[in-house]
GROMACS .gro file of C-alpha atoms in nm:
model
  158
    1MET     CA    1  15.655  11.811  12.156
    2ALA     CA    2  15.623  11.478  12.323
    3ASP     CA    3  15.418  11.631  12.600
    4ASP     CA    4  15.146  11.699  12.371
    5VAL     CA    5  15.060  11.338  12.247
    6ILE     CA    6  14.745  11.187  12.416
    7THR     CA    7  14.847  10.877  12.619
    8ASP     CA    8  14.499  10.815  12.770
    9LEU     CA    9  14.233  10.740  12.461
   10SER     CA   10  13.950  10.689  12.726
   11ASP     CA   11  13.923  11.074  12.755
   12LEU     CA   12  13.888  11.115  12.406
   13GLY     CA   13  13.589  10.886  12.355
   14ALA     CA   14  13.422  11.079  12.667
   15ALA     CA   15  13.507  11.433  12.496
   16THR     CA   16  13.301  11.305  12.164
   17ALA     CA   17  13.023  11.151  12.370
   18GLU     CA   18  12.954  11.470  12.527
   19THR     CA   19  12.977  11.673  12.182
   20ALA     CA   20  12.734  11.449  12.028
   21ALA     CA   21  12.481  11.642  11.818
   22PRO     CA   22  12.158  11.772  12.034
   23MET     CA   23  11.835  11.648  11.964
   24PRO     CA   24  11.665  11.924  11.701
   25GLU     CA   25  11.357  12.139  11.817
   26PRO     CA   26  11.012  12.063  11.745
   27GLN     CA   27  10.854  12.227  11.452
   28ILE     CA   28  10.553  12.334  11.543
   29ASP     CA   29  10.353  12.633  11.373
   30ALA     CA   30  10.128  12.890  11.578
   31GLN     CA   31   9.830  12.674  11.556
   32GLY     CA   32  10.033  12.381  11.763
   33ARG     CA   33  10.048  12.164  11.434
   34SER     CA   34  10.366  12.033  11.240
   35TYR     CA   35  10.333  11.981  10.875
   36ALA     CA   36  10.517  11.731  10.620
   37THR     CA   37  10.474  11.616  10.289
   38GLY     CA   38  10.476  11.262  10.188
   39LYS     CA   39  10.502  11.085   9.877
   40ARG     CA   40  10.465  10.746   9.688
   41LYS     CA   41  10.445  10.647   9.338
   42ASN     CA   42  10.275  10.965   9.157
   43ALA     CA   43  10.082  11.060   9.494
   44VAL     CA   44  10.162  11.349   9.703
   45ALA     CA   45   9.983  11.425  10.028
   46ARG     CA   46  10.013  11.749  10.259
   47VAL     CA   47   9.978  11.635  10.631
   48TRP     CA   48   9.933  11.841  10.916
   49ILE     CA   49   9.956  11.672  11.291
   50LYS     CA   50   9.826  11.804  11.615
   51PRO     CA   51   9.761  11.644  11.962
   52GLY     CA   52   9.387  11.554  11.998
   53SER     CA   53   9.201  11.226  11.995
   54GLY     CA   54   9.318  11.052  11.715
   55ARG     CA   55   9.079  11.155  11.394
   56VAL     CA   56   9.196  11.146  11.052
   57ILE     CA   57   9.037  11.364  10.778
   58VAL     CA   58   9.176  11.303  10.444
   59ASN     CA   59   9.063  11.528  10.176
   60GLY     CA   60   8.780  11.680  10.411
   61ARG     CA   61   8.629  11.352  10.456
   62ASP     CA   62   8.711  11.060  10.758
   63GLN     CA   63   8.957  10.769  10.668
   64ASP     CA   64   8.685  10.526  10.716
   65VAL     CA   65   8.531  10.696  10.402
   66TYR     CA   66   8.800  10.790  10.192
   67PHE     CA   67   8.990  10.505  10.232
   68ALA     CA   68   8.724  10.239  10.245
   69ARG     CA   69   8.970   9.927  10.260
   70PRO     CA   70   9.105   9.820  10.602
   71VAL     CA   71   9.406   9.741  10.468
   72LEU     CA   72   9.472  10.100  10.372
   73ARG     CA   73   9.330  10.222  10.713
   74MET     CA   74   9.578   9.984  10.889
   75ILE     CA   75   9.877  10.212  10.685
   76LEU     CA   76   9.764  10.471  10.809
   77ARG     CA   77   9.818  10.373  11.157
   78GLN     CA   78  10.147  10.223  11.148
   79PRO     CA   79  10.334  10.513  11.238
   80PHE     CA   80  10.123  10.583  11.566
   81GLU     CA   81  10.159  10.220  11.634
   82VAL     CA   82  10.563  10.205  11.595
   83ALA     CA   83  10.566  10.531  11.808
   84GLU     CA   84  10.304  10.397  12.071
   85ARG     CA   85  10.103  10.738  11.998
   86ARG     CA   86   9.751  10.567  11.933
   87ASP     CA   87   9.496  10.807  11.919
   88GLN     CA   88   9.706  11.087  12.054
   89TYR     CA   89   9.732  11.311  11.734
   90ASP     CA   90   9.447  11.444  11.499
   91VAL     CA   91   9.571  11.434  11.124
   92TRP     CA   92   9.439  11.645  10.848
   93CYS     CA   93   9.580  11.595  10.521
   94THR     CA   94   9.537  11.656  10.140
   95VAL     CA   95   9.638  11.387   9.890
   96LYS     CA   96   9.647  11.419   9.535
   97GLY     CA   97   9.773  11.211   9.227
   98GLY     CA   98   9.804  10.807   9.196
   99GLY     CA   99   9.566  10.588   9.347
  100LEU     CA  100   9.399  10.490   9.678
  101SER     CA  101   9.723  10.246   9.752
  102GLY     CA  102   9.967  10.510   9.660
  103GLN     CA  103   9.766  10.755   9.850
  104ALA     CA  104   9.776  10.555  10.170
  105GLY     CA  105  10.138  10.524  10.132
  106ALA     CA  106  10.190  10.893  10.080
  107VAL     CA  107  10.018  10.983  10.392
  108ARG     CA  108  10.173  10.733  10.606
  109HIS     CA  109  10.532  10.864  10.481
  110GLY     CA  110  10.375  11.217  10.577
  111ILE     CA  111  10.266  11.152  10.903
  112SER     CA  112  10.580  10.943  10.993
  113LYS     CA  113  10.753  11.272  10.900
  114ALA     CA  114  10.519  11.511  11.098
  115LEU     CA  115  10.574  11.277  11.366
  116THR     CA  116  10.951  11.357  11.378
  117LEU     CA  117  10.893  11.697  11.360
  118PHE     CA  118  10.679  11.724  11.666
  119GLU     CA  119  10.866  11.485  11.868
  120PRO     CA  120  11.225  11.455  11.741
  121ALA     CA  121  11.261  11.148  11.973
  122LEU     CA  122  11.082  10.928  11.750
  123ARG     CA  123  11.251  10.958  11.484
  124LYS     CA  124  11.482  10.636  11.570
  125PRO     CA  125  11.188  10.375  11.600
  126LEU     CA  126  11.026  10.531  11.236
  127LYS     CA  127  11.356  10.527  11.101
  128GLU     CA  128  11.419  10.162  11.201
  129LYS     CA  129  11.039  10.066  11.029
  130GLY     CA  130  11.142  10.256  10.709
  131PHE     CA  131  10.876  10.485  10.731
  132LEU     CA  132  11.079  10.786  10.654
  133THR     CA  133  11.231  10.662  10.365
  134ARG     CA  134  11.067  10.770  10.028
  135ASP     CA  135  10.974  10.435   9.869
  136SER     CA  136  11.134  10.556   9.498
  137ARG     CA  137  10.972  10.289   9.288
  138VAL     CA  138  10.700  10.419   9.028
  139VAL     CA  139  10.570  10.286   8.691
  140GLU     CA  140  10.809  10.248   8.400
  141ARG     CA  141  10.709  10.403   8.069
  142LYS     CA  142  10.606  10.273   7.767
  143LYS     CA  143  10.874  10.210   7.479
  144TYR     CA  144  10.758  10.274   7.143
  145GLY     CA  145  10.755   9.933   6.946
  146ARG     CA  146  10.591   9.740   7.244
  147ALA     CA  147  10.271   9.653   7.369
  148LYS     CA  148  10.343   9.795   7.701
  149ALA     CA  149  10.702   9.888   7.911
  150ARG     CA  150  10.832   9.558   7.853
  151ARG     CA  151  10.579   9.314   7.678
  152SER     CA  152  10.669   9.263   7.313
  153PHE     CA  153  10.364   9.188   7.043
  154GLN     CA  154  10.286   8.846   6.976
  155PHE     CA  155  10.573   8.696   6.739
  156SER     CA  156  10.427   8.501   6.437
  157LYS     CA  157  10.675   8.346   6.197
  158ARG     CA  158  10.452   8.272   5.908
   0.00000   0.00000   0.00000
């Protein structure tokens, strides 16, 4: 029974490193695209990416037309810059709900998730920047007896 005890722990570490989880398979459909859903606030984006020249189509319109503010277009480019994949993928997406800022965040979230499905090796850099985490902050509901969610009506003693 004493012969069964492991005395050399270096062999144990090598065995666990070899049996680490393998890299997941890329999830690519018959058209060569990866699909993911991105969410932020009340906006939901359905995003498809495929290898291409870097075009981004949002709700049938070019990103420069749909997201007129440069800050919103910068938000869309962030996942590609972190992954060092500028102008290598075409993006086609539909987005509903919320305002333009929430929609841009939802598209960024969807692009990040779709990139990890297309190239699983990109998961680590995107995860470190926080692009794969759904921002769960939403608008607080209005309460009765209040002017807004927390603001009270003006108080007057007389």
